[in-house]
mmCIF file of C-alpha atoms in Angstrom:
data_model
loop_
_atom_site.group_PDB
_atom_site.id
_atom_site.type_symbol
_atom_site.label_atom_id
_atom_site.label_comp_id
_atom_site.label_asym_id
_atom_site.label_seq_id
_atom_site.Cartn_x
_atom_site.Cartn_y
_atom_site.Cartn_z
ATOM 1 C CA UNK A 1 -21.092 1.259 14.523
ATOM 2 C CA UNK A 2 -18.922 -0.344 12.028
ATOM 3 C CA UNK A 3 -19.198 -3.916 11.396
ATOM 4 C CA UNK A 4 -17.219 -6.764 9.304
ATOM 5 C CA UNK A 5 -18.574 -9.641 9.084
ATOM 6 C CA UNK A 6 -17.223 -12.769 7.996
ATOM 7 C CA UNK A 7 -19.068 -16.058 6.889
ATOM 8 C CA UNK A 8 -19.004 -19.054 7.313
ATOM 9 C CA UNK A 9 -17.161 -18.784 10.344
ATOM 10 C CA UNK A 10 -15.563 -22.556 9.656
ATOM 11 C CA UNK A 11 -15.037 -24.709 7.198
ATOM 12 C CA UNK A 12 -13.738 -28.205 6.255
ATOM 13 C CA UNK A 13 -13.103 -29.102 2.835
ATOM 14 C CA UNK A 14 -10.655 -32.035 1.154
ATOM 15 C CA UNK A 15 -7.530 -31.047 -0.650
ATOM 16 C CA UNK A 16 -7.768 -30.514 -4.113
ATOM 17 C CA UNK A 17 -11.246 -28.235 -3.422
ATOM 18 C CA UNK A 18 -11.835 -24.779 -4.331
ATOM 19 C CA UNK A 19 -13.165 -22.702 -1.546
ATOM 20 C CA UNK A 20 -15.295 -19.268 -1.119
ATOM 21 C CA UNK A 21 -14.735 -17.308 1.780
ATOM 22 C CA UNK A 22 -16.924 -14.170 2.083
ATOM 23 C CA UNK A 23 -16.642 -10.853 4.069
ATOM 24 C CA UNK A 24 -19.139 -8.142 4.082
ATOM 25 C CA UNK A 25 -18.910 -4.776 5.898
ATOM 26 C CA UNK A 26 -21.055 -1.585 6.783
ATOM 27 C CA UNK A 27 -18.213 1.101 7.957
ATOM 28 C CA UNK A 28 -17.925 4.877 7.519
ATOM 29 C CA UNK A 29 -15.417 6.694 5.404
ATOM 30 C CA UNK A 30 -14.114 3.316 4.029
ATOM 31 C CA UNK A 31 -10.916 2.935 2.410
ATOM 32 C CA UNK A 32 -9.540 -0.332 1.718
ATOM 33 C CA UNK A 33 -9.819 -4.203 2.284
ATOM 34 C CA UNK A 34 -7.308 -6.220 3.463
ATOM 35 C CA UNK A 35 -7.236 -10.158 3.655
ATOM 36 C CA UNK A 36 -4.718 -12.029 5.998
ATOM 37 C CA UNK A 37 -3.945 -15.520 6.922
ATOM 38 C CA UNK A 38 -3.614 -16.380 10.078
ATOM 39 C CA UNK A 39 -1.958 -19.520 11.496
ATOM 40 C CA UNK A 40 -0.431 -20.117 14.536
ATOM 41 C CA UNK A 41 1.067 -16.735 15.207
ATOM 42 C CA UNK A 42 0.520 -13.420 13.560
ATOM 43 C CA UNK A 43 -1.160 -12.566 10.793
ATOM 44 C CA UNK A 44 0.563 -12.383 7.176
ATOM 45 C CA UNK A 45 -0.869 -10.258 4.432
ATOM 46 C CA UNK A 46 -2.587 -11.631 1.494
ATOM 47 C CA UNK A 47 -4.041 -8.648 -0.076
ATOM 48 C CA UNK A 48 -5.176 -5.214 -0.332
ATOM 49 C CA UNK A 49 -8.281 -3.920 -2.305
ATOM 50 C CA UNK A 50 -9.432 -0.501 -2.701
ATOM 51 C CA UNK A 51 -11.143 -0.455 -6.277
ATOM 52 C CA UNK A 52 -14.393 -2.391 -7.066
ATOM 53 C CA UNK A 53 -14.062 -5.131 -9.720
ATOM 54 C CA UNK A 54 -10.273 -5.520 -9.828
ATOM 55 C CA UNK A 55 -9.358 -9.079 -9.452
ATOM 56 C CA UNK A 56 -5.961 -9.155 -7.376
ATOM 57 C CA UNK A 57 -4.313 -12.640 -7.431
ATOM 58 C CA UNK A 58 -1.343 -14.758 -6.032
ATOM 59 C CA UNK A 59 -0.997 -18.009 -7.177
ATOM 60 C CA UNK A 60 -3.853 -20.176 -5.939
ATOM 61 C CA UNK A 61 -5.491 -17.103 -3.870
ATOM 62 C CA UNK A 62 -7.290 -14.446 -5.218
ATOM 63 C CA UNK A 63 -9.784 -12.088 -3.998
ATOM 64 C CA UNK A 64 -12.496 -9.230 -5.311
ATOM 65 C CA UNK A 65 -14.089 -6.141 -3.979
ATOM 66 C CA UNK A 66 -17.661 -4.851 -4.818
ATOM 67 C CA UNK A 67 -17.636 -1.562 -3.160
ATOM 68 C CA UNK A 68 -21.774 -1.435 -4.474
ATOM 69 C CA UNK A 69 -22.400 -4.118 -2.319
ATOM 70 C CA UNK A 70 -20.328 -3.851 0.144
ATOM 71 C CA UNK A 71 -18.384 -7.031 0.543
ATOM 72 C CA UNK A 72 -15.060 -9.149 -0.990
ATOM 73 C CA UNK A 73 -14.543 -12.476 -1.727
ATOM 74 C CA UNK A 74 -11.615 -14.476 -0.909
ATOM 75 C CA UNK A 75 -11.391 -17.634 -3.555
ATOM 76 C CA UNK A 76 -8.345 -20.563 -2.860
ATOM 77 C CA UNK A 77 -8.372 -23.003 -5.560
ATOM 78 C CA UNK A 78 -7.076 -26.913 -5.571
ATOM 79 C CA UNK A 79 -6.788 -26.204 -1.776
ATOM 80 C CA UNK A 80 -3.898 -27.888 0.184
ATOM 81 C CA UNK A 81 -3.364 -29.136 3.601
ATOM 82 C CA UNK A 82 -1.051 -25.906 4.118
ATOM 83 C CA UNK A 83 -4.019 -23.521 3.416
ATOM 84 C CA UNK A 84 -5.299 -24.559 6.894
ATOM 85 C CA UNK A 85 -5.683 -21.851 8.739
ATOM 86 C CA UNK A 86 -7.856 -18.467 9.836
ATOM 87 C CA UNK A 87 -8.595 -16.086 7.238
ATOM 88 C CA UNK A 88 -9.282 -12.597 8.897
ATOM 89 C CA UNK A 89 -11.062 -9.436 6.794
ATOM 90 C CA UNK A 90 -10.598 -6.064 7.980
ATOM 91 C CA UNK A 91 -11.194 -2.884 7.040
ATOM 92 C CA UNK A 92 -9.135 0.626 6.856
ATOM 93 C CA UNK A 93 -10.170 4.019 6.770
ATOM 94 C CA UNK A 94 -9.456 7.664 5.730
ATOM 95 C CA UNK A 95 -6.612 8.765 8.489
ATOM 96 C CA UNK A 96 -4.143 6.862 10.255
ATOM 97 C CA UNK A 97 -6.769 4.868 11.883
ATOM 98 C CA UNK A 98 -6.693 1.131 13.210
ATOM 99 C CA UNK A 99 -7.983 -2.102 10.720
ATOM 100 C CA UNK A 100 -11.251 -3.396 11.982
ATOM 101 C CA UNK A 101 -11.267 -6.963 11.724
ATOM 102 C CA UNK A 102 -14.086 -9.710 11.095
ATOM 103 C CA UNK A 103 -14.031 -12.487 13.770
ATOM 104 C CA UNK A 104 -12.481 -14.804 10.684
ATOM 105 C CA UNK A 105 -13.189 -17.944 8.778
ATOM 106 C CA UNK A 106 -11.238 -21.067 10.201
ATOM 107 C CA UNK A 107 -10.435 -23.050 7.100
ATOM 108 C CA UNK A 108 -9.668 -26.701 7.920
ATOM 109 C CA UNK A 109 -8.506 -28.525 4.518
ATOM 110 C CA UNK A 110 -7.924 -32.814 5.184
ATOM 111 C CA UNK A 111 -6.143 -35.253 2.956
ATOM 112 C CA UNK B 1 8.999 -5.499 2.809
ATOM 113 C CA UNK B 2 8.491 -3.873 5.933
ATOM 114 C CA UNK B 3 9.096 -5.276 9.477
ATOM 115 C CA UNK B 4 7.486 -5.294 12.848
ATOM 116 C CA UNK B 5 9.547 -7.143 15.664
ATOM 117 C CA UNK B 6 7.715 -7.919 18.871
ATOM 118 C CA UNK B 7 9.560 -9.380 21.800
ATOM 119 C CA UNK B 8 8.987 -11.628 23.855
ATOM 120 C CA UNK B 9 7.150 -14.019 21.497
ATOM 121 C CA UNK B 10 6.403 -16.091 24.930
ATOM 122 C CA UNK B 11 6.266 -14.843 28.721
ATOM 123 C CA UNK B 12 5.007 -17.781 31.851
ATOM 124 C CA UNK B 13 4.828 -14.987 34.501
ATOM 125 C CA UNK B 14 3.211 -15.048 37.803
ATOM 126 C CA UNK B 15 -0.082 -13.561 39.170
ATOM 127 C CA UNK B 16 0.977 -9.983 40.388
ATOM 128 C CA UNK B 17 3.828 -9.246 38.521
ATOM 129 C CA UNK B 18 4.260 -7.077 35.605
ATOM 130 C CA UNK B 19 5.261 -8.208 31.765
ATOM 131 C CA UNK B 20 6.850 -5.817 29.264
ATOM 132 C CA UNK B 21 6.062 -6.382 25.741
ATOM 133 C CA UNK B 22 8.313 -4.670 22.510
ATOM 134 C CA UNK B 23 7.141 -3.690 19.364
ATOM 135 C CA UNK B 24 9.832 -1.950 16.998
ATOM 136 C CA UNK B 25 9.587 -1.265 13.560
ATOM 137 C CA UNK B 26 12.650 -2.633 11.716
ATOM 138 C CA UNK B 27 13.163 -0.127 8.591
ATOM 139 C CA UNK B 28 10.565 2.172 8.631
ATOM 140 C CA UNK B 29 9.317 5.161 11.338
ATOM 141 C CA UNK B 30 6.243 4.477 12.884
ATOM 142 C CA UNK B 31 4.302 7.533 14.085
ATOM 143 C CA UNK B 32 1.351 5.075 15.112
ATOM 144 C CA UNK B 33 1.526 1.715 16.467
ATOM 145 C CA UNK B 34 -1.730 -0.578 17.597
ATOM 146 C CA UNK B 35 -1.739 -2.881 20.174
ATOM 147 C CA UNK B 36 -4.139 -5.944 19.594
ATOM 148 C CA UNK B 37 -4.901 -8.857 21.621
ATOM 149 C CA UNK B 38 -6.633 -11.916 20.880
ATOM 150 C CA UNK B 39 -8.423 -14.897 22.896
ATOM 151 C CA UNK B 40 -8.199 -17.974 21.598
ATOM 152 C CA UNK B 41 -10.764 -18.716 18.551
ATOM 153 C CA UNK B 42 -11.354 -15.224 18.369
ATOM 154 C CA UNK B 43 -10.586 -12.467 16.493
ATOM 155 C CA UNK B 44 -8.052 -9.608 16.579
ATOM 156 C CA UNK B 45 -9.558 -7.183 19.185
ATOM 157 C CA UNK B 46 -8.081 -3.285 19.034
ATOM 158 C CA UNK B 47 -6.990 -2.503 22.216
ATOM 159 C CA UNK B 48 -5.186 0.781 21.981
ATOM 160 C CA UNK B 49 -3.399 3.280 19.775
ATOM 161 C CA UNK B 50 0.075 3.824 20.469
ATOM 162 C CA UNK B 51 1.380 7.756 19.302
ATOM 163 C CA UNK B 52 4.697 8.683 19.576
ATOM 164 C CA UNK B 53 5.138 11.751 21.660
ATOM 165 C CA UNK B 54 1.968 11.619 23.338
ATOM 166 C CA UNK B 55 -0.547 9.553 25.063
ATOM 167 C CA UNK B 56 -2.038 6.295 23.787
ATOM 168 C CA UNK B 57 -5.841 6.109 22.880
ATOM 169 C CA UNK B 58 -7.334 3.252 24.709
ATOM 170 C CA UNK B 59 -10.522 1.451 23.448
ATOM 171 C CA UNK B 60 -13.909 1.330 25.166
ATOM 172 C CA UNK B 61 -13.060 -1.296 28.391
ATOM 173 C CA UNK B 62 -9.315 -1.352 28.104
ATOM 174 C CA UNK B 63 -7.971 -0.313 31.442
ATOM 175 C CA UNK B 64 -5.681 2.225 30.704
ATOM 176 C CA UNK B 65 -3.544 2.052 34.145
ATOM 177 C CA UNK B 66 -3.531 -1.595 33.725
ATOM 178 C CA UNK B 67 -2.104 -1.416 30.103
ATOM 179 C CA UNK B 68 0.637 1.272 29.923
ATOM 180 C CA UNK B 69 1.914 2.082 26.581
ATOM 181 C CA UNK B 70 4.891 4.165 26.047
ATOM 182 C CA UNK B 71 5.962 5.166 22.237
ATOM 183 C CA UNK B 72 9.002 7.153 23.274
ATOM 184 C CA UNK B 73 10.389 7.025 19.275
ATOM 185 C CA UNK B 74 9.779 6.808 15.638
ATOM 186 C CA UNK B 75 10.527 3.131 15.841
ATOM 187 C CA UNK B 76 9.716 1.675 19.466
ATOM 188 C CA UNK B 77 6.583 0.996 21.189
ATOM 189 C CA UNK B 78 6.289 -1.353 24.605
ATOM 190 C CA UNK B 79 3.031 -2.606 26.123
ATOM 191 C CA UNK B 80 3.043 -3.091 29.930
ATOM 192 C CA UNK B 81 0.849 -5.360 31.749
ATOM 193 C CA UNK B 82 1.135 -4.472 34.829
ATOM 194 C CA UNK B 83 -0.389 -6.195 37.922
ATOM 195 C CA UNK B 84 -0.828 -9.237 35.578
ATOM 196 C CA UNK B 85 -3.502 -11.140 36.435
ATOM 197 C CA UNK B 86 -4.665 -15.099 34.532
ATOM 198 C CA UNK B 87 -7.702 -13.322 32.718
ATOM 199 C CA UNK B 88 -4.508 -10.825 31.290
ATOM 200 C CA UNK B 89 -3.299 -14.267 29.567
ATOM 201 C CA UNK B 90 -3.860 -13.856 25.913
ATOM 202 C CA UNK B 91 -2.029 -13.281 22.631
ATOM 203 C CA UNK B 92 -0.952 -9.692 22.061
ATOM 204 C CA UNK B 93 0.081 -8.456 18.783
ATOM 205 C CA UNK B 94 1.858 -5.172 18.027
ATOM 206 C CA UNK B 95 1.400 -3.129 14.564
ATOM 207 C CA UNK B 96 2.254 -1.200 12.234
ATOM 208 C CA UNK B 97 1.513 0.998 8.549
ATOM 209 C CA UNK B 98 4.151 1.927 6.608
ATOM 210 C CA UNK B 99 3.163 5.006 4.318
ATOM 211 C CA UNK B 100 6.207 4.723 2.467
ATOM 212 C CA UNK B 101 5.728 4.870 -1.436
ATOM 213 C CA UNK B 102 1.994 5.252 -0.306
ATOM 214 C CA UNK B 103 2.292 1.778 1.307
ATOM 215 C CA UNK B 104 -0.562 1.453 3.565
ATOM 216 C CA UNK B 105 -0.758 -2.266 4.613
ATOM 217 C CA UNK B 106 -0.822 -2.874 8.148
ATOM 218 C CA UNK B 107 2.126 -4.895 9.018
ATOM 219 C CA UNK B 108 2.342 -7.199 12.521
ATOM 220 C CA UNK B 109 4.464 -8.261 14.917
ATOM 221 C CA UNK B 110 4.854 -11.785 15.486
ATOM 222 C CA UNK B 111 2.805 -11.772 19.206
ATOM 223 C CA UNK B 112 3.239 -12.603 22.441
ATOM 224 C CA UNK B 113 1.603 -15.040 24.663
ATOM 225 C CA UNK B 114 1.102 -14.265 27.144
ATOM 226 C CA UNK B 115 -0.050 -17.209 30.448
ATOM 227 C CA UNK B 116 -0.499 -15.543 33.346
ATOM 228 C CA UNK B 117 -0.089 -18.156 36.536
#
């Protein structure tokens, strides 16, 4: 069965810190990685990853795949109160199949 | 970028009756839409596959007569609830790839909320 998982599932951090989030999967006939942010109502892209070891970055926000190990990391620096929100992984694959989706990291950033 | 309208963003309907939910792509065709929903605090959850021309693929436990989809073009996909009942009330959330330019982020709707009375 394919799996993405997501850790930590929450976090609170003060403004100004830089943050980690972490998503790991074990899927068939991957294809690509895609980060969104998630506040009140749909989800809005962040990024897309397909090759391992390519830093992709916008602004504060920037993420990495490691297709060896099987996960991507999802880095916000000098966080702000506007960064609040849930950060979902998912996962594509070969065909015009659905995103599987990690259950997301609730990111909580206070003044 | 691409689009994905969904509509209505909000429905208060009561127990019994039946909701109708839009999903259109704005400038693109979309041979394949996906209907999510999500509980609160919880993750996107793939309910069904939406194929224009032919029958939606429902996911393991999704009531298929309960959830009609209907893709009748390139660009239009509804979600029925029909029968609604409160454990139906949740936040659904249409979308869509666009291949264009070998474009394959998934692009969403904007949900629906659905409370069910």
């Amino acid at each position: 069965e394919d799996k993405v998982v997501q850790s930590p599932l929450s976090l609170v951090v003060h403004e100004g810190d830089t943050v980690t989030l972490n998503c790991s999967y074990e899927v068939t006939n991957f294809r690509s990685l895609l980060w969104y942010k998630q506040e009140k109502k749909a989800p809005t892209f962040l990024f897309m990853l397909t090759s391992s070891g390519i830093e992709k970055k916008s602004g504060r926000l920037s993420s990495i795949l490691d297709k060896k190990e099987l996960f991507s990391i999802l880095n916000i620096t000098a966080t702000q109160t506007g960064d609040s929100a849930v950060y979902l992984c998912a996962v594509t694959f070969s065909g015009n199949t659905p995103l599987v989706f990690g259950k997301g990291t609730r990111l909580s950033v206070i003044a | 970028g691409a689009v994905v309208s969904q509509h209505p963003s909000r429905v208060i309907c009561k127990s019994g009756t039946s909701v109708k939910i839009e999903c259109r792509s704005l400038d693109f065709q979309a041979t394949t839409m996906f209907w999510y929903r999500q509980f609160p605090k919880q993750s996107l959850m793939l309910m069904a596959t939406s194929n224009e021309g032919s029958k939606a693929t429902y996911e393991q436990g999704v009531e298929k007569d309960k959830f009609l989809i209907n893709h009748a073009s390139l660009t239009l996909s509804t979600l029925t609830v029909t029968s609604a009942h409160p454990e139906d009330s949740s936040f659904y959330i249409c979308s869509a790839r666009d291949y264009r330019a070998g474009n394959e982020k998934l692009f969403f709707g904007s949900g629906t909320q659905l409370s069910v009375l």
